[in-house]
Short mmCIF file of C-alpha atoms in Angstrom, two decimals:
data_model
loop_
_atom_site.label_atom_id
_atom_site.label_comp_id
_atom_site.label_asym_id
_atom_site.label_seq_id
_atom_site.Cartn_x
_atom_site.Cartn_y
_atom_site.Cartn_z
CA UNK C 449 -99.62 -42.10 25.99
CA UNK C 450 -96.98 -39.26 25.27
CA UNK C 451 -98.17 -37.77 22.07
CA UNK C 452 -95.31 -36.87 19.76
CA UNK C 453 -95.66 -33.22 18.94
CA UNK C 454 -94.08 -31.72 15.52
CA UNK C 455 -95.19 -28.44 15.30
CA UNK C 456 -91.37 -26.83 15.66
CA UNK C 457 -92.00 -24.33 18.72
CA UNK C 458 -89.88 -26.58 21.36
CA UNK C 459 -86.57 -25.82 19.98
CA UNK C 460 -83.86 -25.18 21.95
CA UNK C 461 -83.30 -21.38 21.48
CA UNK C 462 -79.52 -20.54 20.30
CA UNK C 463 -77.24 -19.05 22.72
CA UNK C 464 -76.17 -16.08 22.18
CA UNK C 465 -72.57 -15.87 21.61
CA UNK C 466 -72.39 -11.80 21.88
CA UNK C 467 -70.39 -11.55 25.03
CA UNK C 468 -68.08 -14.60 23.50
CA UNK C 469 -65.70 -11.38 22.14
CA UNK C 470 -65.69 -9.41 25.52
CA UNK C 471 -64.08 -12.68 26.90
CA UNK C 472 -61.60 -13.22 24.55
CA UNK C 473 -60.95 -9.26 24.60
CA UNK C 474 -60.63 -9.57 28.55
CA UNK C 475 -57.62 -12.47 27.85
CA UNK C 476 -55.78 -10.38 25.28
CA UNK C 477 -55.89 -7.88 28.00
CA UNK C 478 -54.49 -9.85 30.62
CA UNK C 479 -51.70 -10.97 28.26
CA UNK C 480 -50.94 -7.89 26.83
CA UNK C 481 -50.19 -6.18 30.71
CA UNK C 482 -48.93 -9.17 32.33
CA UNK C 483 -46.01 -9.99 29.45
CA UNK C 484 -42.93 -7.69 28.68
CA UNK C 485 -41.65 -7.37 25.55
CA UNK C 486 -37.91 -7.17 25.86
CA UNK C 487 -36.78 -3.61 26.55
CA UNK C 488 -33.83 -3.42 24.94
CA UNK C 489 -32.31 -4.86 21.52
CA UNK C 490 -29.48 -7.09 21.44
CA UNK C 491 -26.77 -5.89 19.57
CA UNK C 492 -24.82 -9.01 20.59
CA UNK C 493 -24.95 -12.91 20.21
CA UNK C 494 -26.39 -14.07 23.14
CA UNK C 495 -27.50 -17.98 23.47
CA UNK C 496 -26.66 -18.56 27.13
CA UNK C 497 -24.72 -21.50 28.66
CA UNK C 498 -26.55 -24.35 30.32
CA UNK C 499 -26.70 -25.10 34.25
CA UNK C 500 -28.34 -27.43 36.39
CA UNK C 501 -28.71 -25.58 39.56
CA UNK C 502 -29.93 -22.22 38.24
CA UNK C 503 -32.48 -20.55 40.79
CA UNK C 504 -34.93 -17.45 39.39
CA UNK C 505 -34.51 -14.02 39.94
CA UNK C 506 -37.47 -13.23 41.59
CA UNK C 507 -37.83 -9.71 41.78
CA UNK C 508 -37.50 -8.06 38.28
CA UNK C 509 -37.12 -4.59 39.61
CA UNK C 510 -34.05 -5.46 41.04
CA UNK C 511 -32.38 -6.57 37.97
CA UNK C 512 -30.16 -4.75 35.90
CA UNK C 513 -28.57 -6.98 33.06
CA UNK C 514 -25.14 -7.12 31.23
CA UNK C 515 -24.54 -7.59 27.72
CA UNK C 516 -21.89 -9.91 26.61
CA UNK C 517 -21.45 -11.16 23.02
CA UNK C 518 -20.19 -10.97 19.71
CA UNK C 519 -21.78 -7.86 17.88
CA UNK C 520 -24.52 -9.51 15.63
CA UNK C 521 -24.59 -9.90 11.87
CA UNK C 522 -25.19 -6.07 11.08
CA UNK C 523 -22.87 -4.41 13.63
CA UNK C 524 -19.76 -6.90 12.92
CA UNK C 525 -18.87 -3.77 9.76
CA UNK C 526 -18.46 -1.18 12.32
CA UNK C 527 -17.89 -3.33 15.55
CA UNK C 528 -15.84 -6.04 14.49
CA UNK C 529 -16.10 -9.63 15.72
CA UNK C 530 -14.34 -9.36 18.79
CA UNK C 531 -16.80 -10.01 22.24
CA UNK C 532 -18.66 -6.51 23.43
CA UNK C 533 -20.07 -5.66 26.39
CA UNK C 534 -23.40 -4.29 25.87
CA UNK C 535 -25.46 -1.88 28.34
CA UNK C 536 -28.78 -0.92 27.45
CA UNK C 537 -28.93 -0.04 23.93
CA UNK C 538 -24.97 0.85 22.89
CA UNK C 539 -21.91 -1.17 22.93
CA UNK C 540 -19.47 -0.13 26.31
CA UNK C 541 -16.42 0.26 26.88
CA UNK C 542 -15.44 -1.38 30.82
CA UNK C 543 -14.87 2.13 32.07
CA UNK C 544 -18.20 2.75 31.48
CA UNK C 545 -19.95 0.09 33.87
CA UNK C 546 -19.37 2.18 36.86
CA UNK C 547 -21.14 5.21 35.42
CA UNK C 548 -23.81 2.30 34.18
CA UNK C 549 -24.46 1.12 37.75
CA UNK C 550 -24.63 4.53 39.09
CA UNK C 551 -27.60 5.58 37.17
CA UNK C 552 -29.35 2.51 37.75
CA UNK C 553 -28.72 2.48 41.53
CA UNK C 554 -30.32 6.45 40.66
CA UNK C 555 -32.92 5.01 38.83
CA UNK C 556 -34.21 2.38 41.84
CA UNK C 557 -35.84 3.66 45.00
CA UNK C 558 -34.13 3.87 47.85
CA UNK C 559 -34.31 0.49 49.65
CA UNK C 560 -33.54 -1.54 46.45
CA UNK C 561 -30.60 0.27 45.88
CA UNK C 562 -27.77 -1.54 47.72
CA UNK C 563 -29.79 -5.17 46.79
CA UNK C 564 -29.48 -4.39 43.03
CA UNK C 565 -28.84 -7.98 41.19
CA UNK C 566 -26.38 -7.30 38.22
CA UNK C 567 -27.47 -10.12 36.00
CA UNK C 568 -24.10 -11.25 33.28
CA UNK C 569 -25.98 -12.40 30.31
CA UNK C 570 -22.71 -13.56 28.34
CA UNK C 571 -22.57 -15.54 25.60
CA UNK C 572 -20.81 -18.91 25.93
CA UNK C 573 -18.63 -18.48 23.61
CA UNK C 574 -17.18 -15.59 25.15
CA UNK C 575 -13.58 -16.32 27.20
CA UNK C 576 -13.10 -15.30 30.63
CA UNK C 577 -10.59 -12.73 30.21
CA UNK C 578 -13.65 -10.11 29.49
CA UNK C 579 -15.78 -11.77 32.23
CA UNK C 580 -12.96 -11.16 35.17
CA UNK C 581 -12.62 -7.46 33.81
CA UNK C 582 -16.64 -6.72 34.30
CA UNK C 583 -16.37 -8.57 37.23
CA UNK C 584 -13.54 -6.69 38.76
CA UNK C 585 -14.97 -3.17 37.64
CA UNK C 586 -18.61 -4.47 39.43
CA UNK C 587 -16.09 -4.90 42.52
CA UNK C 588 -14.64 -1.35 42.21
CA UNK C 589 -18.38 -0.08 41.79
CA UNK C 590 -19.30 -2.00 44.65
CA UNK C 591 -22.16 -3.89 43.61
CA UNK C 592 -21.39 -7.27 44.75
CA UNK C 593 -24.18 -9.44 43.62
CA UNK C 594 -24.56 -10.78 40.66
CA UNK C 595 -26.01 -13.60 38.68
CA UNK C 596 -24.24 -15.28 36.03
CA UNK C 597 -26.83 -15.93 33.33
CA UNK C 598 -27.58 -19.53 32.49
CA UNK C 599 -30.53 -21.47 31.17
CA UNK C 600 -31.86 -24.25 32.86
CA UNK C 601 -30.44 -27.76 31.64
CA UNK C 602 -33.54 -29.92 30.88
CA UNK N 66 -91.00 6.76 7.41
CA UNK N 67 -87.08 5.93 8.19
CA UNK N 68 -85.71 2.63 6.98
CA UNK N 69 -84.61 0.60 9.97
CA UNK N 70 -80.97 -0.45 9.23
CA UNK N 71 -80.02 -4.29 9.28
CA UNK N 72 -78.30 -5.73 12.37
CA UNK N 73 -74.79 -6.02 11.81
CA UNK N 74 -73.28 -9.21 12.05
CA UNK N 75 -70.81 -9.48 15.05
CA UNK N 76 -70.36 -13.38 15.78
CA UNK N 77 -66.70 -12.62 13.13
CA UNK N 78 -66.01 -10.69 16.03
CA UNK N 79 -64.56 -12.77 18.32
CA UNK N 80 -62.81 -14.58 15.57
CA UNK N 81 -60.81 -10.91 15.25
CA UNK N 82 -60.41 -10.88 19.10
CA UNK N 83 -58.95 -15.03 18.98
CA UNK N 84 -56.67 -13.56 16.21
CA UNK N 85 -54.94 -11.32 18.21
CA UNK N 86 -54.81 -13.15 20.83
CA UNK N 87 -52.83 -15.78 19.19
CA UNK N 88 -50.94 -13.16 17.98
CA UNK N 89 -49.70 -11.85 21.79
CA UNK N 90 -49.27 -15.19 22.93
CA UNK N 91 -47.17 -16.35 20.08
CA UNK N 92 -44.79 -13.18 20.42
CA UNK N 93 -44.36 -12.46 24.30
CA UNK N 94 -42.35 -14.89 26.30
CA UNK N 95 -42.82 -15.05 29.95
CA UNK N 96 -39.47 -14.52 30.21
CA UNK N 97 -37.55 -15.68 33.68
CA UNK N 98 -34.16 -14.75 33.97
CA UNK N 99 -32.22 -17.58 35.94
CA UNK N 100 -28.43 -18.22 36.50
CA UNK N 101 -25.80 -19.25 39.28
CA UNK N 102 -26.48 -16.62 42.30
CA UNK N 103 -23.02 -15.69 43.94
CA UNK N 104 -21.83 -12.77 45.93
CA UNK N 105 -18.39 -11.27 45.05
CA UNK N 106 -15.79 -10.04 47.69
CA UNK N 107 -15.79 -6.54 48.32
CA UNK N 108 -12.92 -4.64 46.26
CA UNK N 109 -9.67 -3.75 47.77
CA UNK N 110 -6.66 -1.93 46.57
CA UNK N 111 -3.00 -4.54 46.61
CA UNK N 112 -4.87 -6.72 48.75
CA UNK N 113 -2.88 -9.67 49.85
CA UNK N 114 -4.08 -13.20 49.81
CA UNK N 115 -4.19 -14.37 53.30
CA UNK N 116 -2.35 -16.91 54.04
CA UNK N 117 -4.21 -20.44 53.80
CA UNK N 118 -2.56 -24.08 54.89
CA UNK N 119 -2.08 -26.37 52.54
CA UNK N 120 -4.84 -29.00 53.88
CA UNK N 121 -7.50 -26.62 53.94
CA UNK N 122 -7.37 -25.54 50.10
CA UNK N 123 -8.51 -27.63 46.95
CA UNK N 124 -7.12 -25.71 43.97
CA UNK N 125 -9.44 -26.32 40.65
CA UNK N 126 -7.70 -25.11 37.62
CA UNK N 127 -9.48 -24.53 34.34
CA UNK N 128 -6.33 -23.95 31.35
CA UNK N 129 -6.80 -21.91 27.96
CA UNK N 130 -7.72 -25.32 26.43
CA UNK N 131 -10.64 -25.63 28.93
CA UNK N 132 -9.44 -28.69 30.95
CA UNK N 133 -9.82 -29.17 34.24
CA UNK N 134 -7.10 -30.27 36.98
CA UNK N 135 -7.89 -30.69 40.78
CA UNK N 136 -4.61 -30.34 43.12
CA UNK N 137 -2.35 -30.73 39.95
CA UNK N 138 -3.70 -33.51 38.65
CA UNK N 139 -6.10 -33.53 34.72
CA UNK N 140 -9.41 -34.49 36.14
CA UNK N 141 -13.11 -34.63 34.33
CA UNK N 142 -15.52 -31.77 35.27
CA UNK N 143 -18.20 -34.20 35.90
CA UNK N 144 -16.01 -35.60 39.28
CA UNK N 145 -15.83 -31.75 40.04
CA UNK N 146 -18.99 -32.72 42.72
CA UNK N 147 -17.45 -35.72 44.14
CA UNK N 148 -14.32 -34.20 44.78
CA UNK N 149 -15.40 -31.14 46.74
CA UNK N 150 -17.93 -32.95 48.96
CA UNK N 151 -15.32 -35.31 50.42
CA UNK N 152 -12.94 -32.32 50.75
CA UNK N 153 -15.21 -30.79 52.26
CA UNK N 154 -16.73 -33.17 54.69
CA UNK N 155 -13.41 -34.65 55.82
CA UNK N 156 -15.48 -37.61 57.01
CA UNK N 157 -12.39 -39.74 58.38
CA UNK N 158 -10.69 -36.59 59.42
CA UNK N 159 -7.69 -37.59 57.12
CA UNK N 160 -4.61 -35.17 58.00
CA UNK N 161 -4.18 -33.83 54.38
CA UNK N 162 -8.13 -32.76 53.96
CA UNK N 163 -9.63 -29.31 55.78
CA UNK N 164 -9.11 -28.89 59.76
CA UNK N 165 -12.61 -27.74 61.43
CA UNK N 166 -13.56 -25.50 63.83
CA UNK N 167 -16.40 -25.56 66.79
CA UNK N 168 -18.44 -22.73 66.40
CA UNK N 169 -21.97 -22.15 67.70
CA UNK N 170 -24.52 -21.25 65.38
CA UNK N 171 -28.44 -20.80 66.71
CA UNK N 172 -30.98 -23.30 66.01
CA UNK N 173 -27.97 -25.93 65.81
CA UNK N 174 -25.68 -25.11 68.85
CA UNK N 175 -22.17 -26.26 68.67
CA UNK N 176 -20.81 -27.83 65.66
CA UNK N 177 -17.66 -28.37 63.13
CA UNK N 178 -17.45 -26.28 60.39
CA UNK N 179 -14.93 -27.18 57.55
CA UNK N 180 -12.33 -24.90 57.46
CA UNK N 181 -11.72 -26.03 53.57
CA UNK N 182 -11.82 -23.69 50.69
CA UNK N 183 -12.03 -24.39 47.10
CA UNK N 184 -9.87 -22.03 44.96
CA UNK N 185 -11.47 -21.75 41.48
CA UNK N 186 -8.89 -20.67 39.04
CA UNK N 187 -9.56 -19.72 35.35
CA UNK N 188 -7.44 -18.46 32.12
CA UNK N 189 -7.97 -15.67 30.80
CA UNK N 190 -8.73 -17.94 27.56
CA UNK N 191 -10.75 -20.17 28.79
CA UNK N 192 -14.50 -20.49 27.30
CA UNK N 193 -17.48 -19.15 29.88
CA UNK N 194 -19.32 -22.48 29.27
CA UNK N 195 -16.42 -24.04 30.58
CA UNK N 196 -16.72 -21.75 33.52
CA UNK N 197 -20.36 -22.04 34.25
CA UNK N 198 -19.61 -26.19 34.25
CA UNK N 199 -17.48 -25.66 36.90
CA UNK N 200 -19.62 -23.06 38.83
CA UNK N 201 -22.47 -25.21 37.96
CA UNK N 202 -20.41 -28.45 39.57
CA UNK N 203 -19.67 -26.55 43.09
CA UNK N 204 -23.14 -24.95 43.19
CA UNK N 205 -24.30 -28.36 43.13
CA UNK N 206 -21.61 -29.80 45.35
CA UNK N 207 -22.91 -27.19 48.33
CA UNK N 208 -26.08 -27.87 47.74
CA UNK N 209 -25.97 -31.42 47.72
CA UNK N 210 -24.22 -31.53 51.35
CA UNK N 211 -26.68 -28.79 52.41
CA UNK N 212 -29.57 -30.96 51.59
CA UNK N 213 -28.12 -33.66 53.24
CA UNK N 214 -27.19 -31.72 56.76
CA UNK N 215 -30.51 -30.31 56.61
CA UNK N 216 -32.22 -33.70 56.52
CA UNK N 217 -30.51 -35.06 59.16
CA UNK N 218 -31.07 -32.10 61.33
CA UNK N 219 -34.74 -31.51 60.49
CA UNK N 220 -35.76 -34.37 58.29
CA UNK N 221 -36.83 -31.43 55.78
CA UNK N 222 -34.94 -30.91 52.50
CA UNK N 223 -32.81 -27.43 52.33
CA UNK N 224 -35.12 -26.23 49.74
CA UNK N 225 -38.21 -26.11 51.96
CA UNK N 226 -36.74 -24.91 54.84
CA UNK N 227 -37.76 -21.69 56.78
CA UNK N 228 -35.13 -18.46 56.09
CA UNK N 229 -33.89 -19.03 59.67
CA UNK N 230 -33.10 -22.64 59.28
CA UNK N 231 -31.80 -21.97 56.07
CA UNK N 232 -29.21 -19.01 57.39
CA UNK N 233 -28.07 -21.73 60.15
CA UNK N 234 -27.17 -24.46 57.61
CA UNK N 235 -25.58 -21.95 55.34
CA UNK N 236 -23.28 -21.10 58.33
CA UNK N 237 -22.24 -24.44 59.46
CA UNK N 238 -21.58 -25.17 55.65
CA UNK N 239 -20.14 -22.02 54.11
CA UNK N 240 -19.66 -22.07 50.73
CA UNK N 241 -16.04 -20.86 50.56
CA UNK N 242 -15.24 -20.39 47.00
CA UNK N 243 -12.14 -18.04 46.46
CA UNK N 244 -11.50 -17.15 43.20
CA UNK N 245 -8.70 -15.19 42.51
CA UNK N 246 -7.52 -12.70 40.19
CA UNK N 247 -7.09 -14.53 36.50
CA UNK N 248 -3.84 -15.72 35.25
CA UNK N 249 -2.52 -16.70 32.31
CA UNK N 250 -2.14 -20.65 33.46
CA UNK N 251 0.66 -22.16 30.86
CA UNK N 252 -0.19 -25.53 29.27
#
């Protein structure tokens, strides 16, 4: 017969949880490089229309994003509430987007240049008169492809 | 003799490491850009609009007040599909809906291609979600009889076709949308 022994020296030693922080650490890491925070700040109101057929931009290095909205809360004193285009981090004028996609067809290397995606982020309550304006400078600048910004209708 | 210092506790450690790792994945969004992909027509100085027949054209009007009429008439945005896939198909080859024309394209050979166009006309009023309905509508329209050629030709959806394949459907059903320059569309 199996004799029941009590004397305490069979336990089950604790594992040792010491590399438990290098694991988490290595997750932070990975989230911390593979996430963006957004580059620039919106100056404008900017909740997006709905679609069902949007596709995703796949490349991000070929995207260079327009700014359309009413200035926010805290620029309406100087701005007014009237829609503004916005292009990296000041408000623009439409004269201005041709100078804007020059420098970031400058900024892209060479065989991206001519496939840049100009991605109109506009808000929906914006009216079209603005829209056909950016649209028809884009067309002057020649850079024909764009993306008209929507969110994905659930 | 030198006093041997405790062992500092570090099991609080990864409770500091979960802590800010809550804290990245609470405030970073994997954020995807998406939208309506289109391509617009090269600029050119007084260009003229070529002359289109009558048949071949279905004019979609959006007015200041964001309503929608197709060939003159009020219609709901949600018929906005319907409307351009039997204009565009022609199915009974009805005299008043787009002429085709044989062209060759590789991988399919020889087949019509609608010579109809939809015209996509906007105010300068009218509201962008209005807009993007309408975009949204004709995207969907396309892809719809897209999906459907490609099934018939390859038994494969259009979404899983190869680039090739997908180039040769896109040519036998172009998506002609012309929009032209704004106007200020009266009530």
């Amino acid at each position: 017969m199996a004799k029941f022994k009590k004397d305490g020296k069979r336990e089950v030693p604790a594992i040792s949880t010491a590399s438990l922080p290098d694991i988490v650490f290595m997750l932070l890491f990975f989230f911390m490089a593979a996430t963006t925070m957004r580059e620039v700040t919106l100056m404008v109101q900017n909740s997006m229309p709905e679609a069902e057929q949007t596709v995703k931009l796949e490349k991000k290095s070929l995207v260079s994003s327009i700014y359309v909205g009413r200035p926010t809360a805290q620029y309406q004193g100087s701005y007014g509430t009237q829609p503004k285009i916005q292009l990296n981090d000041y408000f623009a004028n439409l004269q201005d987007i041709n100078l804007f996609i020059q420098s970031e067809r400058e900024s892209r290397n060479e065989e991206d240049r001519n496939n840049l995606i100009n991605n109109l982020k506009i808000d929906k309550d914006v009216t079209m008169g603005i829209v056909t304006d950016i649209k028809q400078e884009l067309r002057k600048a020649n850079s024909l492809r764009i993306n008209y910004g929507a969110r994905k209708k659930l | 003799m030198a006093k041997k210092t405790p062992e500092i506790n570090a099991s609080s450690n990864a409770d500091i490491a979960f802590l800010l790792l809550a804290f990245f994945l609470a405030t970073t969004t994997m954020n995807v850009d998406s939208g309506l992909f289109r391509r617009l027509p090269p600029y050119m100085e007084n260009a003229e609009a070529p002359k289109v027949a009558k048949r071949n054209i279905l004019q979609v009007l959006v007015n200041r007040n964001d309503q929608l009429s197709i060939n003159g008439e009020l219609a709901d945005v949600s018929t906005v599909k319907q409307r351009t896939i039997e204009f565009i198909l022609n199915t009974r080859n009805s005299k008043d809906k787009p002429s085709k024309k044989v062209v060759e394209i590789p991988l399919i050979g020889n087949t019509d291609v609608s010579n109809g166009i939809v015209s996509l006309q906007s105010d300068k009023s009218t509201s962008y979600a209005m807009y993007i309905a309408v975009q949204d509508q004709l995207t969907a329209a396309f892809h719809e009889m897209r999906n459907k050629r490609s099934n018939s030709q390859w038994g494969k959806d259009y979404d899983d076709l190869s680039d090739e394949q997908r180039t040769a459907i896109n040519k036998a059903i172009p998506m002609n949308v012309s929009e032209a320059e704004p106007k200020n569309i009266k009530k």
